Tab-separated table of C-alpha atoms (C1' of nucleotides) in Angstrom:
chain	number	residue	atom	x	y	z
K	1	MET	CA	-0.036	0.036	-0.015
K	2	PRO	CA	2.084	2.969	-1.201
K	3	GLU	CA	1.136	6.444	-0.172
K	4	THR	CA	1.129	7.399	-3.834
K	5	ILE	CA	-0.500	4.963	-6.232
K	6	SER	CA	1.480	4.605	-9.448
K	7	ILE	CA	-0.548	3.987	-12.545
K	8	ILE	CA	-0.171	3.163	-16.230
K	9	ILE	CA	-2.927	3.767	-18.697
K	10	VAL	CA	-3.468	1.666	-21.790
K	11	GLU	CA	-5.942	3.381	-24.071
K	12	ASP	CA	-5.889	4.053	-27.851
K	13	ASP	CA	-8.175	7.030	-27.955
K	14	GLU	CA	-5.965	9.978	-27.383
K	15	ALA	CA	-8.597	12.292	-25.906
K	16	VAL	CA	-9.682	9.688	-23.355
K	17	ARG	CA	-6.051	8.730	-22.602
K	18	GLU	CA	-4.943	12.324	-21.993
K	19	GLY	CA	-8.085	13.008	-20.047
K	20	LEU	CA	-7.361	10.200	-17.652
K	21	ARG	CA	-3.739	11.232	-17.353
K	22	MET	CA	-4.769	14.698	-16.317
K	23	LEU	CA	-7.350	13.401	-13.954
K	24	ILE	CA	-4.804	11.136	-12.233
K	25	ASN	CA	-1.906	13.506	-12.133
K	26	GLY	CA	-4.132	16.308	-10.896
K	27	SER	CA	-5.137	14.208	-7.884
K	28	GLU	CA	-3.301	13.922	-4.640
K	29	GLY	CA	-2.040	10.385	-4.000
K	30	TYR	CA	-2.201	9.293	-7.576
K	31	HIS	CA	0.514	9.356	-10.179
K	32	CYS	CA	0.334	8.376	-13.808
K	33	GLN	CA	3.753	6.968	-14.885
K	34	ALA	CA	2.881	6.426	-18.509
K	35	ALA	CA	-0.072	6.356	-20.930
K	36	CYS	CA	0.243	3.917	-23.740
K	37	PRO	CA	-1.803	3.841	-26.946
K	38	SER	CA	-1.359	0.099	-27.469
K	39	ALA	CA	-0.984	-3.254	-25.616
K	40	GLU	CA	2.401	-3.814	-27.167
K	41	ASP	CA	3.527	-0.434	-26.035
K	42	ALA	CA	2.336	-1.228	-22.527
K	43	LEU	CA	4.261	-4.482	-22.368
K	44	ARG	CA	7.454	-2.578	-23.216
K	45	THR	CA	6.739	0.152	-20.768
K	46	ILE	CA	5.594	-1.790	-17.706
K	47	PRO	CA	8.899	-3.442	-16.837
K	48	GLU	CA	10.506	0.024	-16.714
K	49	PHE	CA	7.996	1.442	-14.183
K	50	ARG	CA	6.431	-1.554	-12.298
K	51	PRO	CA	3.166	0.328	-11.611
K	52	ASP	CA	0.777	-0.596	-8.825
K	53	VAL	CA	-2.175	-0.414	-11.152
K	54	VAL	CA	-2.801	-0.685	-14.922
K	55	LEU	CA	-5.969	0.864	-16.344
K	56	MET	CA	-6.791	-1.226	-19.487
K	57	ASP	CA	-9.038	-0.556	-22.385
K	58	ILE	CA	-10.303	-3.567	-24.225
K	59	ASN	CA	-10.656	-2.476	-27.824
K	60	LEU	CA	-7.103	-1.723	-28.898
K	61	PRO	CA	-5.330	-1.968	-32.290
K	62	GLY	CA	-3.254	-5.094	-32.527
K	63	MET	CA	-3.279	-7.137	-29.299
K	64	ASN	CA	-6.484	-6.551	-27.375
K	65	GLY	CA	-6.733	-5.576	-23.788
K	66	ILE	CA	-7.658	-9.016	-22.498
K	67	GLU	CA	-4.637	-10.687	-24.127
K	68	CYS	CA	-2.612	-7.950	-22.615
K	69	VAL	CA	-3.926	-8.661	-19.143
K	70	ILE	CA	-2.866	-12.293	-19.539
K	71	CYS	CA	0.684	-11.245	-20.375
K	72	ILE	CA	0.884	-8.792	-17.568
K	73	LYS	CA	-0.468	-11.142	-14.872
K	74	ASN	CA	1.839	-13.839	-16.094
K	75	ALA	CA	4.880	-11.750	-15.681
K	76	TRP	CA	3.879	-9.599	-12.767
K	77	PRO	CA	0.964	-11.128	-10.857
K	78	GLU	CA	1.232	-8.467	-8.145
K	79	ILE	CA	0.131	-5.732	-10.549
K	80	GLN	CA	-3.529	-4.916	-10.275
K	81	VAL	CA	-5.371	-4.467	-13.550
K	82	MET	CA	-8.599	-2.594	-13.915
K	83	MET	CA	-10.508	-2.798	-17.081
K	84	LEU	CA	-11.885	0.487	-18.241
K	85	THR	CA	-14.196	0.204	-21.207
K	86	VAL	CA	-17.396	1.543	-22.740
K	87	PHE	CA	-19.555	-1.544	-22.956
K	88	ASP	CA	-20.727	-4.018	-20.348
K	89	ASN	CA	-20.413	-6.943	-22.723
K	90	THR	CA	-20.867	-10.130	-20.595
K	91	ASP	CA	-18.358	-12.083	-22.538
K	92	GLU	CA	-15.669	-9.505	-22.221
K	93	ILE	CA	-16.264	-9.178	-18.596
K	94	PHE	CA	-15.720	-12.853	-17.770
K	95	LYS	CA	-12.803	-13.171	-20.160
K	96	SER	CA	-11.240	-10.215	-18.362
K	97	LEU	CA	-11.746	-11.642	-14.964
K	98	THR	CA	-10.465	-15.035	-16.095
K	99	ALA	CA	-7.471	-13.284	-17.530
K	100	GLY	CA	-6.768	-11.875	-14.026
K	101	ALA	CA	-8.243	-8.403	-13.975
K	102	THR	CA	-9.556	-7.528	-10.522
K	103	GLY	CA	-11.578	-4.489	-11.365
K	104	TYR	CA	-13.901	-3.574	-14.173
K	105	MET	CA	-15.288	-0.055	-14.540
K	106	LEU	CA	-17.197	1.631	-17.327
K	107	LYS	CA	-15.828	4.806	-18.878
K	108	LYS	CA	-18.990	6.729	-18.058
K	109	THR	CA	-18.016	6.464	-14.390
K	110	PRO	CA	-17.574	9.936	-12.844
K	111	PRO	CA	-13.966	10.961	-12.188
K	112	ALA	CA	-14.249	10.912	-8.365
K	113	LYS	CA	-15.687	7.373	-8.429
K	114	LEU	CA	-12.860	6.230	-10.732
K	115	LEU	CA	-10.195	7.462	-8.334
K	116	GLU	CA	-12.070	5.821	-5.483
K	117	ALA	CA	-12.115	2.556	-7.457
K	118	ILE	CA	-8.350	2.733	-8.113
K	119	SER	CA	-7.784	3.194	-4.426
K	120	GLU	CA	-10.086	0.324	-3.583
K	121	LEU	CA	-8.227	-1.910	-6.004
K	122	VAL	CA	-4.857	-1.428	-4.290
K	123	ASN	CA	-6.526	-1.959	-1.035
K	124	GLY	CA	-7.602	-5.524	-1.801
K	125	GLY	CA	-10.997	-4.750	-3.272
K	126	SER	CA	-12.484	-5.396	-6.675
K	127	PRO	CA	-14.340	-2.308	-7.841
K	128	MET	CA	-16.910	-2.855	-10.509
K	129	SER	CA	-19.580	-0.675	-11.985
K	130	GLY	CA	-22.946	-1.585	-10.651
K	131	GLU	CA	-24.261	-3.474	-13.655
K	132	ILE	CA	-21.017	-5.368	-14.007
K	133	ALA	CA	-21.054	-6.498	-10.429
K	134	ARG	CA	-24.666	-7.676	-10.776
K	135	LYS	CA	-23.768	-9.726	-13.850
K	136	VAL	CA	-20.848	-11.298	-11.987
K	137	VAL	CA	-22.973	-12.087	-8.894
K	138	GLN	CA	-25.821	-13.499	-10.936
K	139	THR	CA	-23.599	-16.221	-12.445
K	140	PHE	CA	-23.735	-17.816	-9.054
K	141	ALA	CA	-27.532	-17.695	-8.591
K	142	ARG	CA	-29.238	-21.011	-9.073
K	143	PRO	CA	-32.946	-20.799	-10.004
K	144	VAL	CA	-33.992	-23.544	-7.583
K	145	LYS	CA	-32.222	-25.625	-5.070
K	146	HIS	CA	-32.440	-29.307	-4.585
K	147	PRO	CA	-32.643	-30.535	-1.039
K	148	LEU	CA	-29.413	-31.896	0.314
K	149	PRO	CA	-28.684	-35.562	-0.238
K	150	GLU	CA	-29.247	-37.830	2.731
K	151	SER	CA	-26.308	-37.838	5.063
K	152	ASN	CA	-25.809	-38.273	8.758
K	153	LEU	CA	-23.272	-35.480	8.884
K	154	THR	CA	-24.192	-32.343	10.749
K	155	ALA	CA	-24.275	-28.960	8.958
K	156	ARG	CA	-20.931	-28.048	10.437
K	157	GLU	CA	-19.415	-31.345	9.499
K	158	GLU	CA	-20.631	-30.979	5.901
K	159	GLU	CA	-19.104	-27.500	5.847
K	160	ILE	CA	-15.740	-28.685	7.038
K	161	LEU	CA	-15.911	-31.654	4.680
K	162	SER	CA	-16.393	-29.260	1.782
K	163	TYR	CA	-13.213	-27.426	2.709
K	164	LEU	CA	-11.440	-30.715	3.233
K	165	SER	CA	-12.369	-31.893	-0.238
K	166	LYS	CA	-11.190	-28.681	-1.766
K	167	GLY	CA	-7.680	-29.403	-0.414
K	168	PHE	CA	-7.566	-26.906	2.405
K	169	LEU	CA	-5.058	-27.579	5.024
K	170	TYR	CA	-6.386	-27.988	8.645
K	171	LYS	CA	-5.012	-24.600	9.571
K	172	GLU	CA	-6.557	-23.010	6.599
K	173	ILE	CA	-9.941	-24.384	7.450
K	174	ALA	CA	-9.447	-23.086	11.037
K	175	ALA	CA	-8.528	-19.657	9.761
K	176	GLU	CA	-11.451	-19.593	7.377
K	177	LEU	CA	-14.002	-20.508	9.996
K	178	PHE	CA	-12.416	-18.643	12.863
K	179	ILE	CA	-12.139	-21.731	15.020
K	180	SER	CA	-9.129	-23.508	16.546
K	181	ILE	CA	-7.259	-26.157	14.621
K	182	GLU	CA	-8.161	-28.565	17.393
K	183	THR	CA	-11.854	-28.084	16.730
K	184	VAL	CA	-11.233	-28.787	13.000
K	185	ARG	CA	-9.424	-31.982	13.984
K	186	THR	CA	-12.278	-33.061	16.185
K	187	HIS	CA	-14.848	-32.513	13.473
K	188	ILE	CA	-12.732	-34.351	10.932
K	189	ARG	CA	-12.335	-37.254	13.307
K	190	LYS	CA	-16.131	-37.496	13.622
K	191	ILE	CA	-16.580	-37.164	9.851
K	192	TYR	CA	-14.077	-40.004	9.258
K	193	GLN	CA	-15.951	-42.133	11.766
K	194	LYS	CA	-19.308	-41.581	10.134
K	195	LEU	CA	-17.962	-42.070	6.620
K	196	GLN	CA	-15.977	-45.067	7.714
K	197	VAL	CA	-12.738	-43.792	6.297
K	198	ARG	CA	-9.279	-43.107	7.617
K	199	THR	CA	-7.836	-40.446	5.287
K	200	ARG	CA	-8.840	-37.298	3.526
K	201	THR	CA	-8.573	-38.958	0.109
K	202	GLU	CA	-10.811	-41.785	1.082
K	203	ALA	CA	-13.386	-39.320	2.353
K	204	LEU	CA	-13.139	-37.339	-0.912
K	205	LEU	CA	-13.691	-40.472	-2.951
K	206	ARG	CA	-16.556	-41.548	-0.700
K	207	CYS	CA	-18.471	-38.342	-1.158
K	208	MET	CA	-17.938	-38.421	-4.938
K	209	LYS	CA	-19.149	-42.019	-4.999
N	1	MET	CA	-37.201	2.516	-8.689
N	2	PRO	CA	-39.340	4.005	-5.966
N	3	GLU	CA	-38.458	7.480	-4.685
N	4	THR	CA	-38.400	5.933	-1.144
N	5	ILE	CA	-36.740	2.557	-0.717
N	6	SER	CA	-38.666	0.316	1.653
N	7	ILE	CA	-36.594	-2.069	3.642
N	8	ILE	CA	-36.974	-4.956	6.081
N	9	ILE	CA	-34.172	-5.891	8.452
N	10	VAL	CA	-33.529	-9.461	9.622
N	11	GLU	CA	-31.049	-9.408	12.576
N	12	ASP	CA	-31.121	-11.216	15.836
N	13	ASP	CA	-28.862	-8.837	17.790
N	14	GLU	CA	-31.208	-6.131	19.193
N	15	ALA	CA	-28.635	-3.375	19.350
N	16	VAL	CA	-27.537	-3.888	15.748
N	17	ARG	CA	-31.160	-4.203	14.558
N	18	GLU	CA	-32.321	-1.040	16.263
N	19	GLY	CA	-29.217	0.757	15.171
N	20	LEU	CA	-29.937	-0.119	11.527
N	21	ARG	CA	-33.572	0.827	11.844
N	22	MET	CA	-32.694	4.230	13.207
N	23	LEU	CA	-30.036	4.778	10.524
N	24	ILE	CA	-32.502	3.922	7.814
N	25	ASN	CA	-35.515	5.791	9.107
N	26	GLY	CA	-33.258	8.837	9.893
N	27	SER	CA	-32.218	9.019	6.234
N	28	GLU	CA	-34.133	10.736	3.394
N	29	GLY	CA	-35.303	8.293	0.818
N	30	TYR	CA	-35.066	5.189	3.015
N	31	HIS	CA	-37.816	3.562	5.040
N	32	CYS	CA	-37.587	0.645	7.358
N	33	GLN	CA	-40.943	-1.215	7.291
N	34	ALA	CA	-40.018	-3.886	9.898
N	35	ALA	CA	-37.037	-5.278	11.795
N	36	CYS	CA	-37.252	-8.974	12.509
N	37	PRO	CA	-35.206	-10.908	15.064
N	38	SER	CA	-35.510	-14.258	13.148
N	39	ALA	CA	-35.812	-15.687	9.671
N	40	GLU	CA	-39.235	-17.267	10.553
N	41	ASP	CA	-40.446	-13.854	11.722
N	42	ALA	CA	-39.234	-12.292	8.473
N	43	LEU	CA	-41.049	-14.831	6.297
N	44	ARG	CA	-44.322	-14.011	8.184
N	45	THR	CA	-43.633	-10.259	7.883
N	46	ILE	CA	-42.524	-9.924	4.266
N	47	PRO	CA	-45.854	-10.785	2.521
N	48	GLU	CA	-47.512	-8.024	4.497
N	49	PHE	CA	-45.070	-5.320	3.412
N	50	ARG	CA	-43.489	-6.398	0.146
N	51	PRO	CA	-40.281	-4.441	0.677
N	52	ASP	CA	-37.835	-3.447	-2.048
N	53	VAL	CA	-34.919	-4.645	-0.031
N	54	VAL	CA	-34.201	-7.120	2.759
N	55	LEU	CA	-31.046	-6.732	4.831
N	56	MET	CA	-30.148	-10.221	6.016
N	57	ASP	CA	-27.901	-11.408	8.847
N	58	ILE	CA	-26.555	-14.926	8.436
N	59	ASN	CA	-26.189	-16.220	11.928
N	60	LEU	CA	-29.767	-16.393	13.203
N	61	PRO	CA	-31.427	-18.578	15.736
N	62	GLY	CA	-33.440	-21.366	14.037
N	63	MET	CA	-33.451	-21.000	10.287
N	64	ASN	CA	-30.265	-19.310	9.115
N	65	GLY	CA	-30.054	-16.273	6.819
N	66	ILE	CA	-29.026	-18.250	3.775
N	67	GLU	CA	-31.972	-20.614	3.951
N	68	CYS	CA	-34.207	-17.578	4.459
N	69	VAL	CA	-32.850	-16.000	1.253
N	70	ILE	CA	-33.770	-19.113	-0.635
N	71	CYS	CA	-37.373	-18.901	0.667
N	72	ILE	CA	-37.625	-15.213	-0.037
N	73	LYS	CA	-36.275	-15.412	-3.623
N	74	ASN	CA	-38.446	-18.436	-4.335
N	75	ALA	CA	-41.665	-16.562	-3.382
N	76	TRP	CA	-40.690	-13.056	-4.387
N	77	PRO	CA	-37.823	-12.967	-6.880
N	78	GLU	CA	-38.113	-9.229	-7.393
N	79	ILE	CA	-37.089	-8.518	-3.816
N	80	GLN	CA	-33.429	-7.655	-3.510
N	81	VAL	CA	-31.582	-9.209	-0.661
N	82	MET	CA	-28.363	-7.908	0.775
N	83	MET	CA	-26.436	-10.068	3.223
N	84	LEU	CA	-25.144	-8.065	6.141
N	85	THR	CA	-22.736	-9.923	8.354
N	86	VAL	CA	-19.573	-9.736	10.427
N	87	PHE	CA	-17.317	-12.295	8.678
N	88	ASP	CA	-16.079	-12.657	5.254
N	89	ASN	CA	-16.331	-16.484	5.271
N	90	THR	CA	-15.858	-17.634	1.733
N	91	ASP	CA	-18.286	-20.472	1.968
N	92	GLU	CA	-21.083	-18.290	3.266
N	93	ILE	CA	-20.469	-15.740	0.562
N	94	PHE	CA	-20.981	-18.226	-2.269
N	95	LYS	CA	-23.879	-19.986	-0.628
N	96	SER	CA	-25.528	-16.578	-0.255
N	97	LEU	CA	-24.989	-15.603	-3.827
N	98	THR	CA	-26.155	-19.001	-4.929
N	99	ALA	CA	-29.276	-18.593	-2.835
N	100	GLY	CA	-29.992	-15.377	-4.736
N	101	ALA	CA	-28.620	-12.548	-2.615
N	102	THR	CA	-27.328	-9.776	-4.826
N	103	GLY	CA	-25.443	-7.777	-2.278
N	104	TYR	CA	-22.987	-8.691	0.537
N	105	MET	CA	-21.696	-6.119	2.977
N	106	LEU	CA	-19.808	-6.409	6.184
N	107	LYS	CA	-21.268	-4.881	9.311
N	108	LYS	CA	-18.187	-2.820	9.874
N	109	THR	CA	-19.229	-0.771	6.844
N	110	PRO	CA	-19.696	2.963	7.715
N	111	PRO	CA	-23.379	4.044	7.767
N	112	ALA	CA	-23.099	6.359	4.780
N	113	LYS	CA	-21.587	3.522	2.626
N	114	LEU	CA	-24.340	1.181	3.726
N	115	LEU	CA	-27.034	3.480	2.610
N	116	GLU	CA	-25.195	4.015	-0.737
N	117	ALA	CA	-25.041	0.231	-1.106
N	118	ILE	CA	-28.754	-0.143	-0.514
N	119	SER	CA	-29.398	2.430	-3.157
N	120	GLU	CA	-27.024	0.746	-5.536
N	121	LEU	CA	-28.852	-2.472	-4.999
N	122	VAL	CA	-32.234	-1.238	-6.088
N	123	ASN	CA	-30.478	0.482	-9.058
N	124	GLY	CA	-29.361	-2.782	-10.518
N	125	GLY	CA	-25.983	-3.026	-8.896
N	126	SER	CA	-24.491	-5.599	-6.566
N	127	PRO	CA	-22.711	-3.818	-3.793
N	128	MET	CA	-20.105	-5.873	-1.969
N	129	SER	CA	-17.476	-4.944	0.554
N	130	GLY	CA	-14.040	-4.741	-0.982
N	131	GLU	CA	-12.668	-8.008	0.284
N	132	ILE	CA	-15.920	-9.859	-0.607
N	133	ALA	CA	-15.800	-8.537	-4.220
N	134	ARG	CA	-12.246	-9.614	-4.562
N	135	LYS	CA	-13.037	-13.124	-3.420
N	136	VAL	CA	-15.910	-13.327	-5.883
N	137	VAL	CA	-13.840	-12.023	-8.769
N	138	GLN	CA	-10.940	-14.298	-8.000
N	139	THR	CA	-13.095	-17.408	-8.427
N	140	PHE	CA	-12.926	-16.659	-12.156
N	141	ALA	CA	-9.158	-16.075	-12.355
N	142	ARG	CA	-7.333	-18.999	-13.808
N	143	PRO	CA	-3.723	-19.391	-12.989
N	144	VAL	CA	-2.443	-18.492	-16.436
N	145	LYS	CA	-0.026	-21.259	-16.674
N	146	HIS	CA	-0.729	-22.849	-20.035
N	147	PRO	CA	1.927	-25.515	-19.721
N	148	LEU	CA	-0.607	-27.426	-17.639
N	149	PRO	CA	-3.233	-28.839	-20.028
N	150	GLU	CA	-0.849	-31.598	-21.344
N	151	SER	CA	0.879	-32.971	-18.238
N	152	ASN	CA	3.794	-34.893	-19.579
N	153	LEU	CA	3.776	-37.560	-16.900
N	154	THR	CA	5.673	-40.746	-17.716
N	155	ALA	CA	3.886	-44.090	-17.682
N	156	ARG	CA	5.327	-44.930	-14.305
N	157	GLU	CA	4.296	-41.528	-12.937
N	158	GLU	CA	0.795	-42.042	-14.277
N	159	GLU	CA	0.697	-45.434	-12.605
N	160	ILE	CA	1.780	-44.110	-9.289
N	161	LEU	CA	-0.643	-41.152	-9.574
N	162	SER	CA	-3.489	-43.590	-10.113
N	163	TYR	CA	-2.680	-45.378	-6.873
N	164	LEU	CA	-2.236	-42.029	-5.208
N	165	SER	CA	-5.671	-40.913	-6.258
N	166	LYS	CA	-7.205	-44.110	-5.019
N	167	GLY	CA	-6.041	-43.207	-1.580
N	168	PHE	CA	-3.198	-45.690	-1.234
N	169	LEU	CA	-0.557	-44.871	1.329
N	170	TYR	CA	2.998	-44.438	0.095
N	171	LYS	CA	3.985	-47.782	1.691
N	172	GLU	CA	1.046	-49.466	0.097
N	173	ILE	CA	2.072	-48.229	-3.378
N	174	ALA	CA	5.548	-49.362	-2.664
N	175	ALA	CA	4.382	-52.890	-1.694
N	176	GLU	CA	2.058	-52.998	-4.671
N	177	LEU	CA	4.742	-52.113	-7.194
N	178	PHE	CA	7.617	-53.914	-5.395
N	179	ILE	CA	9.700	-50.779	-5.142
N	180	SER	CA	10.994	-48.905	-2.172
N	181	ILE	CA	9.050	-46.192	-0.488
N	182	GLU	CA	11.834	-43.771	-1.357
N	183	THR	CA	11.237	-44.360	-5.009
N	184	VAL	CA	7.513	-43.688	-4.466
N	185	ARG	CA	8.453	-40.413	-2.870
N	186	THR	CA	10.723	-39.472	-5.739
N	187	HIS	CA	8.047	-40.190	-8.332
N	188	ILE	CA	5.439	-38.266	-6.340
N	189	ARG	CA	7.791	-35.301	-6.048
N	190	LYS	CA	8.156	-35.207	-9.841
N	191	ILE	CA	4.381	-35.607	-10.342
N	192	TYR	CA	3.671	-32.647	-8.053
N	193	GLN	CA	6.202	-30.535	-9.895
N	194	LYS	CA	4.693	-31.332	-13.260
N	195	LEU	CA	1.136	-30.790	-12.083
N	196	GLN	CA	2.092	-27.620	-10.184
N	197	VAL	CA	0.520	-28.874	-6.918
N	198	ARG	CA	1.785	-29.339	-3.403
N	199	THR	CA	-0.504	-32.003	-1.945
N	200	ARG	CA	-2.185	-35.284	-2.831
N	201	THR	CA	-5.648	-33.693	-2.750
N	202	GLU	CA	-4.649	-30.882	-5.111
N	203	ALA	CA	-3.242	-33.456	-7.471
N	204	LEU	CA	-6.482	-35.385	-7.339
N	205	LEU	CA	-8.574	-32.317	-7.989
N	206	ARG	CA	-6.266	-31.394	-10.891
N	207	CYS	CA	-6.722	-34.824	-12.496
N	208	MET	CA	-10.417	-34.520	-12.293
N	209	LYS	CA	-10.449	-31.526	-14.667
H	1	DA	C1'	28.385	-44.289	-28.437
H	2	DT	C1'	26.967	-41.489	-25.636
H	3	DA	C1'	24.150	-38.098	-23.751
H	4	DA	C1'	19.566	-37.478	-21.966
H	5	DA	C1'	15.753	-39.117	-19.604
H	6	DA	C1'	13.564	-42.344	-16.575
H	7	DA	C1'	13.574	-45.309	-12.765
H	8	DT	C1'	15.560	-46.719	-8.745
H	9	DC	C1'	17.179	-45.960	-3.796
H	10	DA	C1'	19.092	-43.344	0.589
H	11	DC	C1'	19.170	-40.031	4.340
H	12	DA	C1'	17.671	-36.018	6.703
H	13	DT	C1'	14.327	-32.900	8.089
H	14	DC	C1'	10.000	-30.593	8.832
H	15	DA	C1'	5.035	-30.025	8.227
H	16	DA	C1'	0.706	-32.128	8.217
H	17	DA	C1'	-2.545	-35.727	9.169
H	18	DG	C1'	-4.622	-38.817	12.157
H	19	DG	C1'	-5.863	-41.200	16.752
H	20	DG	C1'	-6.806	-41.232	21.867
H	21	DT	C1'	-8.563	-39.067	25.892
H	22	DG	C1'	-10.889	-35.709	28.262
H	23	DA	C1'	-13.379	-31.266	29.236
H	24	DT	C1'	-16.647	-27.321	28.653
H	25	DT	C1'	-20.570	-24.987	26.870
H	26	DG	C1'	-25.201	-24.348	24.960
H	27	DA	C1'	-29.367	-26.148	22.668
H	28	DC	C1'	-33.002	-29.174	22.720
H	29	DA	C1'	-35.916	-32.862	24.026
H	30	DA	C1'	-37.625	-36.543	27.005
T	1	DT	C1'	-34.635	-31.582	35.387
T	2	DT	C1'	-31.727	-34.366	33.231
T	3	DG	C1'	-29.459	-36.441	29.602
T	4	DT	C1'	-28.004	-36.324	24.857
T	5	DC	C1'	-25.710	-34.102	21.158
T	6	DA	C1'	-23.288	-30.590	18.612
T	7	DA	C1'	-19.662	-27.602	18.832
T	8	DT	C1'	-15.800	-25.968	20.895
T	9	DC	C1'	-10.838	-26.540	22.625
T	10	DA	C1'	-6.481	-28.832	24.784
T	11	DC	C1'	-3.095	-32.146	25.527
T	12	DC	C1'	-0.735	-36.413	24.347
T	13	DC	C1'	1.381	-39.209	20.719
T	14	DT	C1'	2.454	-41.794	16.124
T	15	DT	C1'	2.253	-42.083	11.432
T	16	DT	C1'	2.301	-40.161	6.925
T	17	DG	C1'	3.361	-36.790	3.648
T	18	DA	C1'	6.307	-33.359	1.430
T	19	DT	C1'	10.925	-31.276	0.322
T	20	DG	C1'	15.870	-31.063	-0.338
T	21	DT	C1'	20.080	-33.197	-1.730
T	22	DG	C1'	22.230	-36.497	-3.195
T	23	DA	C1'	23.366	-41.136	-5.872
T	24	DT	C1'	23.210	-45.430	-9.204
T	25	DT	C1'	21.392	-48.016	-12.868
T	26	DT	C1'	18.662	-48.811	-16.812
T	27	DT	C1'	16.292	-47.161	-21.179
T	28	DT	C1'	15.915	-44.548	-24.945
T	29	DA	C1'	16.806	-41.396	-28.455
T	30	DT	C1'	20.201	-38.870	-31.334
DNA sequence: ATAAAAATCACATCAAAGGGTGATTGACAA
DNA sequence: TTGTCAATCACCCTTTGATGTGATTTTTAT
């Protein structure tokens, strides 16, 4: 968390690019290190500056913004990339997130909100324009739910089993659930008893039947 | 989009519940129709008021908040539910979103931000606290290491992996293949390297696509 | 033929998993 | 009221798993 956030802009439209640069450099705590008109240019420029944040347009001449994000996150996973684009095209949203972008704002966002979003990004958040966030969230929504399959495990045990089967370490489960590792072990012992298994892998295979 | 947003609170802690009610009723454009201490109470109260928004705690006596969301969205899909809870437990987040919640804020959120989130919710957004949004977004991120799809395991490594994924202990694999346990270790070390994993369970999950 | 890759084994070390026993608390039901 | 059960935590201890750093032998490909 630097006191001044260093930023690189990737945007082919000169007016937008310079507008953003002026906004950023005119704001306390934000510094635009470079403003690139193409993805290729950005990939040459980034190693020189190592910015905290990259603002990325999608429609670019040559390599597009999403491919550029893949390159950036491959080489410098610590850099936070925020997509900044005109449309809320569903496909582009998910391709961007898959590529490793952690923010997605529309260009119509007011300047103050944009700066706030950048700040949120470096503070571990994932700023998204409202309609974007809604689309992302709705990919999880299931129209109806089927009642849980018959099992003698308690709700807590089921919960812990689900972490177990995702490969979490005991201490990771403990941290996630805010309980002691001893409690995790106790639960797992009971789960193993009930499932008649002796190891994590057997339990996993059992619940995949 | 009503000019005044009508809201029902579901929260068992009286202090928090009344605090929220006062915040909402003290703010222009927001109206708290009811504040329920339990999910059951909420399900009785909602048909009477038909609120725009429900603020839902998760840890409730009796039916929990997530189950309550399922009931609500089943009966009144147009109602927007925002989870309001203390912890950013990953499992609860995704269960809530799957259940149909479209917002997820932590209780530590400052009052002004909370009102803004409610407003965003009825305007088609999905407000989430920063760390929540990041977790949601990161479920899409693929570790962009392409050299994974084709794992060049040798025949022997494949063989050992198959025992591994059936839950065999190292010494059982060794006995089965008439080799030393040290050799088993060595193979597994190479398998893990190639699959880019660190544990048996991760390897198993990786094999299962 | 010889260099590279695969398969084998050893030792050391640390982290993680699993088993046993026991104890406390709160919820709920007989 | 009492007893059961779920959930929590604390010790003890042993086994298993994972990693590092070697080495030797066999196969395989150039």
